[in-house]
Amino acid sequence: MLKVKDLQVDKIGLQIDSLEIAEHTVIIGNSGAGKTTLLRCLSGVQKYTGDIFSDSKRLTGTGPSRGFSVVWQESRLLPNMTAEENIAIGGNLDKLDKYIKLFKIEKILHKYPHQLSGGEQQRVNIVRALCSDSKYVLLDEPMQGIDPV
């Protein structure tokens, strides 16, 4: 479980006194309410004051060491790697076959991001996050631009 206490991002005006985030939590709010900023704070890419705890352990630092994998609204694939190579940097390839089939990306694994549609890129982003060794997967409107397959 994640706990947020006295979180503040001054530039943006986000302030959260207390928040507990359980498994499969959905955060809904108006545009500009701070949902993406909260995800940025949780994942360690946004400066903030206050505390974020994972299972009672205070999170510090940035990057993968925090235990988060994030799928942002826009694609974040590395342009010099194929879809399969982008997924592989996620870490845990034991789950790969399951998610390749589920997201129907078998035919695009050898392609580079510039050869993929926006929806295909986003499906690769989601598979990469799900195949990671991260404890938490954060999704910031991940289905935007994805066509039914």
XYZ file of C-alpha atoms in Angstrom:
149
model
C 0.000 0.000 0.000
C 1.123 3.536 -0.731
C 0.568 6.387 1.692
C 0.988 10.064 0.908
C 1.335 12.537 3.749
C 1.522 16.334 3.524
C 2.511 16.248 -0.154
C 2.921 19.634 -1.763
C 4.069 20.817 -5.176
C 4.180 24.594 -4.914
C 4.653 25.507 -8.585
C 1.575 23.548 -9.556
C -0.509 24.135 -6.451
C -0.999 20.455 -5.630
C -1.588 19.761 -1.955
C -2.558 16.405 -0.455
C -2.846 16.154 3.327
C -3.331 12.395 3.490
C -3.998 9.722 0.879
C -3.882 5.928 0.974
C -3.563 4.143 -2.342
C -4.578 0.496 -2.313
C -4.280 -2.137 -5.032
C -6.096 -1.168 -8.254
C -6.807 2.427 -7.242
C -8.258 4.830 -9.798
C -7.852 8.569 -9.365
C -10.419 10.677 -11.196
C -10.516 14.445 -11.446
C -10.919 17.410 -13.739
C -8.222 18.411 -16.171
C -5.549 20.287 -14.248
C -6.522 18.774 -10.886
C -3.061 17.247 -10.369
C -3.518 13.576 -11.300
C -0.438 13.432 -13.528
C 1.539 15.513 -11.040
C 0.691 12.996 -8.311
C 1.942 10.150 -10.537
C 5.105 12.132 -11.252
C 5.655 12.584 -7.491
C 5.042 8.897 -6.764
C 7.474 7.803 -9.471
C 10.120 10.274 -8.330
C 10.339 12.503 -11.393
C 8.619 15.520 -9.776
C 10.095 17.495 -6.875
C 7.767 17.751 -3.906
C 7.710 18.294 -0.187
C 6.064 15.804 2.140
C 6.324 12.065 2.418
C 5.432 9.041 0.313
C 5.533 5.616 1.941
C 5.493 2.152 0.389
C 4.541 -0.461 2.976
C 5.614 1.905 5.779
C 9.017 2.585 4.162
C 9.615 6.222 3.231
C 10.493 6.547 -0.461
C 13.494 8.635 -1.409
C 15.506 9.142 -4.562
C 14.341 8.889 -8.118
C 14.051 6.392 -10.931
C 13.584 2.620 -10.945
C 14.881 2.221 -7.402
C 11.523 3.534 -6.184
C 9.784 0.439 -7.578
C 7.481 2.151 -10.091
C 6.891 1.551 -13.766
C 4.879 4.271 -15.489
C 2.876 4.355 -18.698
C 2.437 8.009 -19.616
C -0.160 9.481 -21.969
C 2.440 9.937 -24.691
C 4.829 7.302 -25.958
C 8.180 7.004 -24.196
C 9.803 4.350 -26.364
C 13.508 4.565 -27.102
C 13.796 5.384 -30.826
C 16.956 3.348 -31.484
C 15.402 0.097 -30.207
C 12.794 -2.215 -31.693
C 9.512 -2.756 -29.890
C 10.855 -6.038 -28.512
C 14.065 -4.390 -27.272
C 12.023 -1.616 -25.624
C 9.958 -4.247 -23.815
C 13.075 -6.172 -22.773
C 14.441 -3.205 -20.815
C 11.432 -3.675 -18.517
C 13.207 -6.622 -16.967
C 10.912 -9.596 -16.339
C 10.520 -11.462 -19.621
C 8.773 -14.444 -17.987
C 5.476 -12.642 -18.582
C 6.340 -11.537 -22.114
C 4.531 -14.190 -24.186
C 1.305 -13.713 -22.222
C 1.234 -9.946 -22.791
C 2.383 -10.099 -26.422
C -0.680 -12.227 -27.164
C -3.023 -10.214 -24.966
C -2.047 -6.899 -26.596
C -1.716 -8.450 -30.081
C 1.747 -7.083 -30.843
C 3.313 -10.233 -32.333
C 3.655 -8.674 -35.793
C 5.268 -5.432 -34.656
C 8.012 -6.651 -32.307
C 10.744 -6.166 -34.938
C 9.678 -2.598 -35.791
C 11.153 0.647 -34.488
C 8.939 3.281 -32.817
C 8.863 5.539 -35.912
C 7.390 2.583 -37.847
C 4.523 2.151 -35.373
C 1.231 3.995 -35.081
C 0.571 5.894 -31.862
C -1.727 3.134 -30.637
C 0.867 0.446 -31.359
C 3.512 2.442 -29.517
C 1.233 2.754 -26.518
C 0.490 -0.976 -26.473
C 4.268 -1.611 -26.430
C 4.605 0.892 -23.547
C 1.930 -0.962 -21.568
C 3.520 -4.374 -22.196
C 6.920 -3.001 -21.115
C 5.420 -1.729 -17.846
C 3.597 -4.984 -17.162
C 6.757 -7.023 -17.855
C 8.829 -4.952 -15.462
C 10.021 -6.060 -12.060
C 8.415 -2.965 -10.554
C 6.233 -3.294 -7.495
C 3.831 -0.642 -8.791
C 2.540 0.111 -12.281
C 1.165 3.631 -12.703
C -1.019 4.418 -15.706
C -1.650 7.983 -16.886
C -4.499 7.717 -19.406
C -2.781 4.795 -21.130
C -5.646 3.936 -23.463
C -5.635 7.281 -25.224
C -5.045 6.676 -28.924
C -5.348 2.899 -28.778
C -7.599 1.376 -31.401
C -9.545 -1.807 -30.680
C -7.558 -4.867 -31.803
